[in-house]
Amino acid sequence: MKKIIISIKPKYVQKIYNGNKVIELRKSVGLSFIQHNKMYIYSSSPKKAITGHAYIDKIEHVSKDEIKQYYLDKIAISNDELENYLTNGKKGIMIWLKNIVEYQKPISLAKLKETGFTAPQSYCYVSDALTLLLNENT
């Protein structure tokens, strides 16, 4: 199973580490988004670093109405943000997070680029060269 690097905006990354966000909401995910898989958290601009990791507890496909009714607080977004994100009646994919770890020393984009890494728009999979770097630093 391939390890994942998921790109998340810094304001949401901080909510994950504070324990206020236990679900990451996406429109689509890849085949390796399965229970117990490890996801490295890449905090996008302006941070531009892998700042920690979490494991996938479970994946659920949920309607926007169900998200509004039951999960907005766990996703840590506003109703307006949800409306702007999930348009045209699309279902959201909820990635429940567990065993969340924030790194004391984030791995900068400059260091990541030494392995051929390119910052993902949404997510990417960990290359062999990047695995070595991550193992050294985590």
PDB file of C-alpha atoms in Angstrom:
ATOM      1  CA  MET A   1       0.000   0.000   0.000  1.00  0.00           C
ATOM      2  CA  LYS A   2       1.391   3.370  -1.029  1.00  0.00           C
ATOM      3  CA  LYS A   3       1.843   6.080   1.566  1.00  0.00           C
ATOM      4  CA  ILE A   4       0.136   9.374   0.771  1.00  0.00           C
ATOM      5  CA  ILE A   5       1.130  13.022   0.962  1.00  0.00           C
ATOM      6  CA  ILE A   6      -1.974  15.172   1.274  1.00  0.00           C
ATOM      7  CA  SER A   7      -1.836  18.924   0.723  1.00  0.00           C
ATOM      8  CA  ILE A   8      -3.874  20.965   3.198  1.00  0.00           C
ATOM      9  CA  LYS A   9      -4.096  24.724   3.753  1.00  0.00           C
ATOM     10  CA  PRO A  10      -2.173  25.844   6.859  1.00  0.00           C
ATOM     11  CA  LYS A  11      -5.274  27.152   8.663  1.00  0.00           C
ATOM     12  CA  TYR A  12      -6.807  23.666   8.487  1.00  0.00           C
ATOM     13  CA  VAL A  13      -3.541  21.909   9.327  1.00  0.00           C
ATOM     14  CA  GLN A  14      -3.398  23.827  12.602  1.00  0.00           C
ATOM     15  CA  LYS A  15      -6.976  22.747  13.385  1.00  0.00           C
ATOM     16  CA  ILE A  16      -5.925  19.125  12.837  1.00  0.00           C
ATOM     17  CA  TYR A  17      -3.029  19.443  15.273  1.00  0.00           C
ATOM     18  CA  ASN A  18      -5.225  21.286  17.796  1.00  0.00           C
ATOM     19  CA  GLY A  19      -7.721  18.409  17.690  1.00  0.00           C
ATOM     20  CA  ASN A  20     -10.517  20.586  16.293  1.00  0.00           C
ATOM     21  CA  LYS A  21     -10.490  18.885  12.877  1.00  0.00           C
ATOM     22  CA  VAL A  22     -10.708  15.097  12.846  1.00  0.00           C
ATOM     23  CA  ILE A  23     -12.085  14.736   9.307  1.00  0.00           C
ATOM     24  CA  GLU A  24     -10.448  15.906   6.088  1.00  0.00           C
ATOM     25  CA  LEU A  25     -13.053  16.495   3.366  1.00  0.00           C
ATOM     26  CA  ARG A  26     -12.224  15.810  -0.282  1.00  0.00           C
ATOM     27  CA  LYS A  27     -14.067  15.615  -3.600  1.00  0.00           C
ATOM     28  CA  SER A  28     -11.988  12.665  -4.758  1.00  0.00           C
ATOM     29  CA  VAL A  29      -9.301  10.344  -3.433  1.00  0.00           C
ATOM     30  CA  GLY A  30      -7.036   7.651  -4.848  1.00  0.00           C
ATOM     31  CA  LEU A  31      -7.035   3.896  -4.421  1.00  0.00           C
ATOM     32  CA  SER A  32      -4.576   3.987  -1.514  1.00  0.00           C
ATOM     33  CA  PHE A  33      -6.952   6.020   0.641  1.00  0.00           C
ATOM     34  CA  ILE A  34      -7.896   3.047   2.778  1.00  0.00           C
ATOM     35  CA  GLN A  35      -8.224   2.328   6.453  1.00  0.00           C
ATOM     36  CA  HIS A  36      -4.951   2.322   8.439  1.00  0.00           C
ATOM     37  CA  ASN A  37      -2.873   3.851   5.626  1.00  0.00           C
ATOM     38  CA  LYS A  38      -0.425   6.600   6.602  1.00  0.00           C
ATOM     39  CA  MET A  39      -0.874  10.120   5.254  1.00  0.00           C
ATOM     40  CA  TYR A  40       1.856  12.720   5.508  1.00  0.00           C
ATOM     41  CA  ILE A  41       0.444  16.213   5.981  1.00  0.00           C
ATOM     42  CA  TYR A  42       1.879  18.789   3.590  1.00  0.00           C
ATOM     43  CA  SER A  43       1.020  22.297   4.739  1.00  0.00           C
ATOM     44  CA  SER A  44       0.675  24.357   1.570  1.00  0.00           C
ATOM     45  CA  SER A  45       1.743  27.956   0.972  1.00  0.00           C
ATOM     46  CA  PRO A  46       3.031  29.884   2.816  1.00  0.00           C
ATOM     47  CA  LYS A  47       4.327  27.074   5.109  1.00  0.00           C
ATOM     48  CA  LYS A  48       5.362  24.680   2.294  1.00  0.00           C
ATOM     49  CA  ALA A  49       6.481  21.738   4.421  1.00  0.00           C
ATOM     50  CA  ILE A  50       5.511  18.276   5.588  1.00  0.00           C
ATOM     51  CA  THR A  51       4.513  19.100   9.139  1.00  0.00           C
ATOM     52  CA  GLY A  52       3.298  15.746  10.437  1.00  0.00           C
ATOM     53  CA  HIS A  53       1.307  12.646   9.664  1.00  0.00           C
ATOM     54  CA  ALA A  54      -1.905  10.830  10.516  1.00  0.00           C
ATOM     55  CA  TYR A  55      -3.489   7.491   9.784  1.00  0.00           C
ATOM     56  CA  ILE A  56      -6.782   6.931   8.030  1.00  0.00           C
ATOM     57  CA  ASP A  57      -9.354   5.665  10.481  1.00  0.00           C
ATOM     58  CA  LYS A  58     -12.083   5.268   7.848  1.00  0.00           C
ATOM     59  CA  ILE A  59     -13.365   6.716   4.584  1.00  0.00           C
ATOM     60  CA  GLU A  60     -17.006   7.658   4.050  1.00  0.00           C
ATOM     61  CA  HIS A  61     -18.890   9.039   1.046  1.00  0.00           C
ATOM     62  CA  VAL A  62     -21.482  11.426   2.441  1.00  0.00           C
ATOM     63  CA  SER A  63     -24.010  13.839   0.935  1.00  0.00           C
ATOM     64  CA  LYS A  64     -23.588  17.568   1.455  1.00  0.00           C
ATOM     65  CA  ASP A  65     -26.828  17.629   3.481  1.00  0.00           C
ATOM     66  CA  GLU A  66     -25.530  14.922   5.846  1.00  0.00           C
ATOM     67  CA  ILE A  67     -22.254  16.772   6.237  1.00  0.00           C
ATOM     68  CA  LYS A  68     -24.147  19.970   7.126  1.00  0.00           C
ATOM     69  CA  GLN A  69     -26.337  18.171   9.603  1.00  0.00           C
ATOM     70  CA  TYR A  70     -23.772  16.011  11.386  1.00  0.00           C
ATOM     71  CA  TYR A  71     -20.153  16.767  10.556  1.00  0.00           C
ATOM     72  CA  LEU A  72     -19.365  20.466  10.000  1.00  0.00           C
ATOM     73  CA  ASP A  73     -17.783  20.787  13.445  1.00  0.00           C
ATOM     74  CA  LYS A  74     -15.542  17.739  12.871  1.00  0.00           C
ATOM     75  CA  ILE A  75     -14.474  19.016   9.438  1.00  0.00           C
ATOM     76  CA  ALA A  76     -13.931  22.486  10.943  1.00  0.00           C
ATOM     77  CA  ILE A  77     -15.314  24.482   8.025  1.00  0.00           C
ATOM     78  CA  SER A  78     -18.234  26.880   7.764  1.00  0.00           C
ATOM     79  CA  ASN A  79     -21.472  26.185   5.944  1.00  0.00           C
ATOM     80  CA  ASP A  80     -20.453  28.746   3.277  1.00  0.00           C
ATOM     81  CA  GLU A  81     -17.088  27.019   2.769  1.00  0.00           C
ATOM     82  CA  LEU A  82     -18.905  23.694   2.334  1.00  0.00           C
ATOM     83  CA  GLU A  83     -21.328  25.215  -0.188  1.00  0.00           C
ATOM     84  CA  ASN A  84     -18.443  26.650  -2.202  1.00  0.00           C
ATOM     85  CA  TYR A  85     -16.490  23.394  -2.088  1.00  0.00           C
ATOM     86  CA  LEU A  86     -19.168  20.798  -2.854  1.00  0.00           C
ATOM     87  CA  THR A  87     -21.182  22.109  -5.789  1.00  0.00           C
ATOM     88  CA  ASN A  88     -23.731  20.456  -8.083  1.00  0.00           C
ATOM     89  CA  GLY A  89     -24.952  17.982  -5.465  1.00  0.00           C
ATOM     90  CA  LYS A  90     -21.623  16.145  -5.256  1.00  0.00           C
ATOM     91  CA  LYS A  91     -20.961  13.861  -2.332  1.00  0.00           C
ATOM     92  CA  GLY A  92     -18.023  14.566  -0.109  1.00  0.00           C
ATOM     93  CA  ILE A  93     -15.423  12.003   0.841  1.00  0.00           C
ATOM     94  CA  MET A  94     -14.688  12.177   4.534  1.00  0.00           C
ATOM     95  CA  ILE A  95     -11.275  10.954   5.632  1.00  0.00           C
ATOM     96  CA  TRP A  96     -11.426  10.277   9.364  1.00  0.00           C
ATOM     97  CA  LEU A  97      -8.010  10.858  10.943  1.00  0.00           C
ATOM     98  CA  LYS A  98      -6.396   9.050  13.869  1.00  0.00           C
ATOM     99  CA  ASN A  99      -2.969   8.902  15.555  1.00  0.00           C
ATOM    100  CA  ILE A 100      -2.145  12.451  14.461  1.00  0.00           C
ATOM    101  CA  VAL A 101       1.484  13.524  14.961  1.00  0.00           C
ATOM    102  CA  GLU A 102       2.864  17.033  14.489  1.00  0.00           C
ATOM    103  CA  TYR A 103       6.594  17.092  13.777  1.00  0.00           C
ATOM    104  CA  GLN A 104       8.873  19.245  15.905  1.00  0.00           C
ATOM    105  CA  LYS A 105      10.976  19.867  12.788  1.00  0.00           C
ATOM    106  CA  PRO A 106       8.859  20.146   9.618  1.00  0.00           C
ATOM    107  CA  ILE A 107      10.475  18.970   6.386  1.00  0.00           C
ATOM    108  CA  SER A 108      10.746  22.011   4.095  1.00  0.00           C
ATOM    109  CA  LEU A 109       9.834  22.043   0.442  1.00  0.00           C
ATOM    110  CA  ALA A 110      13.463  22.841  -0.392  1.00  0.00           C
ATOM    111  CA  LYS A 111      14.597  19.651   1.369  1.00  0.00           C
ATOM    112  CA  LEU A 112      11.758  17.646  -0.223  1.00  0.00           C
ATOM    113  CA  LYS A 113      12.741  18.871  -3.698  1.00  0.00           C
ATOM    114  CA  GLU A 114      16.149  17.209  -3.269  1.00  0.00           C
ATOM    115  CA  THR A 115      14.313  13.887  -3.774  1.00  0.00           C
ATOM    116  CA  GLY A 116      12.504  15.114  -6.905  1.00  0.00           C
ATOM    117  CA  PHE A 117       9.365  15.970  -4.945  1.00  0.00           C
ATOM    118  CA  THR A 118       6.842  18.405  -6.397  1.00  0.00           C
ATOM    119  CA  ALA A 119       4.230  19.865  -4.056  1.00  0.00           C
ATOM    120  CA  PRO A 120       0.842  18.296  -4.794  1.00  0.00           C
ATOM    121  CA  GLN A 121      -2.305  20.286  -5.549  1.00  0.00           C
ATOM    122  CA  SER A 122      -4.403  17.720  -3.681  1.00  0.00           C
ATOM    123  CA  TYR A 123      -2.357  14.603  -2.931  1.00  0.00           C
ATOM    124  CA  CYS A 124       0.430  12.418  -4.266  1.00  0.00           C
ATOM    125  CA  TYR A 125       2.129   9.176  -3.335  1.00  0.00           C
ATOM    126  CA  VAL A 126       5.477   8.869  -1.586  1.00  0.00           C
ATOM    127  CA  SER A 127       8.377   7.934  -3.902  1.00  0.00           C
ATOM    128  CA  ASP A 128      11.177   5.583  -2.846  1.00  0.00           C
ATOM    129  CA  ALA A 129      13.649   8.476  -2.583  1.00  0.00           C
ATOM    130  CA  LEU A 130      11.224  10.467  -0.474  1.00  0.00           C
ATOM    131  CA  THR A 131      10.597   7.445   1.778  1.00  0.00           C
ATOM    132  CA  LEU A 132      14.263   7.507   2.803  1.00  0.00           C
ATOM    133  CA  LEU A 133      14.090  11.202   3.686  1.00  0.00           C
ATOM    134  CA  LEU A 134      10.850  10.778   5.626  1.00  0.00           C
ATOM    135  CA  ASN A 135      12.254   7.835   7.564  1.00  0.00           C
ATOM    136  CA  GLU A 136      15.306   9.908   8.519  1.00  0.00           C
ATOM    137  CA  ASN A 137      13.218  12.804   9.773  1.00  0.00           C
ATOM    138  CA  THR A 138      10.242  11.158  11.452  1.00  0.00           C
TER     139      THR A 138
END
